[in-house]
XYZ file of C-alpha atoms in Angstrom:
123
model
C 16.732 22.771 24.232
C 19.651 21.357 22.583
C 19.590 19.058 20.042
C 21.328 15.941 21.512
C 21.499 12.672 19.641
C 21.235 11.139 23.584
C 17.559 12.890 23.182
C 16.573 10.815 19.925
C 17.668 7.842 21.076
C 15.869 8.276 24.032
C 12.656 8.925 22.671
C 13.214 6.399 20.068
C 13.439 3.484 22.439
C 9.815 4.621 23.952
C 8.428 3.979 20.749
C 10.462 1.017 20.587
C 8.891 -0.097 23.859
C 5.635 1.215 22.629
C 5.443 -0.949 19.396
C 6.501 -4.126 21.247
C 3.528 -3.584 23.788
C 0.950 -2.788 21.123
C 2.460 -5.944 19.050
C 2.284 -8.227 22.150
C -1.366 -6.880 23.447
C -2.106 -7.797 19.429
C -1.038 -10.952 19.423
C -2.584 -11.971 23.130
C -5.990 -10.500 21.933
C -5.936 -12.193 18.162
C -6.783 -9.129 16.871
C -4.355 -7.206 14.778
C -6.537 -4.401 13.559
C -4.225 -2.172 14.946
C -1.137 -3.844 12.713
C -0.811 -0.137 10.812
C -0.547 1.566 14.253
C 2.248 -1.025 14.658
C 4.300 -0.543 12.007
C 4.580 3.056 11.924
C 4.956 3.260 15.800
C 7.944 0.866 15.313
C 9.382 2.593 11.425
C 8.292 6.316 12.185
C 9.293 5.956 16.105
C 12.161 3.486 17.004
C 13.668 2.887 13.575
C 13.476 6.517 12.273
C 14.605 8.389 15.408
C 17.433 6.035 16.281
C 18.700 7.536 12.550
C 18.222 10.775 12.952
C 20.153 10.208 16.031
C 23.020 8.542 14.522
C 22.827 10.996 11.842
C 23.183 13.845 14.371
C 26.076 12.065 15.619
C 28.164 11.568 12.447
C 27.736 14.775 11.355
C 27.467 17.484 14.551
C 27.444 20.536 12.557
C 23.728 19.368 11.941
C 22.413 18.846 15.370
C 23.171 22.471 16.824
C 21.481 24.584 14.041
C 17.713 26.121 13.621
C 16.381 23.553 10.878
C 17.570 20.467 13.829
C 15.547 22.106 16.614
C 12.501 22.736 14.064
C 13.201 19.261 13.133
C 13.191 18.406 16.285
C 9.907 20.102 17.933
C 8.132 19.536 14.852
C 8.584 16.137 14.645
C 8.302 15.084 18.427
C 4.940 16.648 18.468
C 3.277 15.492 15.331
C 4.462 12.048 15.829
C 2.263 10.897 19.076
C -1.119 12.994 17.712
C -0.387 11.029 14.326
C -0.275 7.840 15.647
C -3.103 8.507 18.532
C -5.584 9.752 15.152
C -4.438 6.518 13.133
C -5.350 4.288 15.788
C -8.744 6.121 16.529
C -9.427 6.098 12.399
C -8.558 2.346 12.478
C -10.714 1.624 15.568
C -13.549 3.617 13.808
C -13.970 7.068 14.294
C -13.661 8.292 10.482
C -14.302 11.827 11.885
C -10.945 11.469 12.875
C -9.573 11.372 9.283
C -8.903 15.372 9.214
C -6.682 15.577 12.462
C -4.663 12.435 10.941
C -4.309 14.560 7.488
C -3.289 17.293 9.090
C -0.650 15.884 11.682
C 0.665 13.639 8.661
C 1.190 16.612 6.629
C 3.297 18.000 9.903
C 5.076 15.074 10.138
C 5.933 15.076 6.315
C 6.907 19.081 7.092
C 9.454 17.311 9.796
C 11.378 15.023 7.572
C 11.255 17.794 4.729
C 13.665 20.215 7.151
C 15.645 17.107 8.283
C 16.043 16.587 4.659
C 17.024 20.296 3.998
C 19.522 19.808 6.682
C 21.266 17.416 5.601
C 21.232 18.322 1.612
C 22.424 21.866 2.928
C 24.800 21.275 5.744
C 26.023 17.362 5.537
C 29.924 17.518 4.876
């Protein structure tokens, strides 16, 4: 798959859509346990991939090589099981706690080879 900034935004303005609901269901209900879930749904989702995306944009050479589409992959699938595991830790299930290290360590992994890519390749 190529590595399209039209891609990030996309997916960025699910989570965008994502965070509102979860912010709106919190705010109906009075409880905002989930607030955490919230926050990173909105900064590790919306905010976050709309950069990379604009990123990708200003500097194409970026978006077409092997550390992008690892970037890419890697990031798109840690995200959702990071944020699914922090909302089942919050709501309770500390057994939980070891999938949420783990897929936090993955996303971390993510932004290190976005950060590769652009130390390395960014002119």
């Amino acid at each position: 798959m190529e590595n399209t900034t039209a891609t990030w935004f996309k997916l960025a303005v699910l989570y965008l859509v994502i965070g509102v609901a979860l912010g709106l269901h919190m705010a109906k209900s009075g409880n905002h346990g989930m607030y955490p879930v919230h926050a990173h749904i909105n900064l590790l989702g919306w905010v976050s991939m709309s950069l990379f995306g604009l990123i990708y944009r200003q500097f194409p050479a970026l978006a077409g090589n092997k550390l992008a589409k690892a970037h890419f992959w890697i990031y798109n699938l840690a995200l959702p099981v990071n944020m699914a595991t922090l909302y089942m830790y919050l709501g309770g299930n500390a057994g939980i706690e070891p999938v949420l290290g783990v897929a936090s360590m993955v996303l971390g992994l993510a932004i290190a080879i976005f950060a590769i890519n652009v130390l390395k390749n960014a002119k």
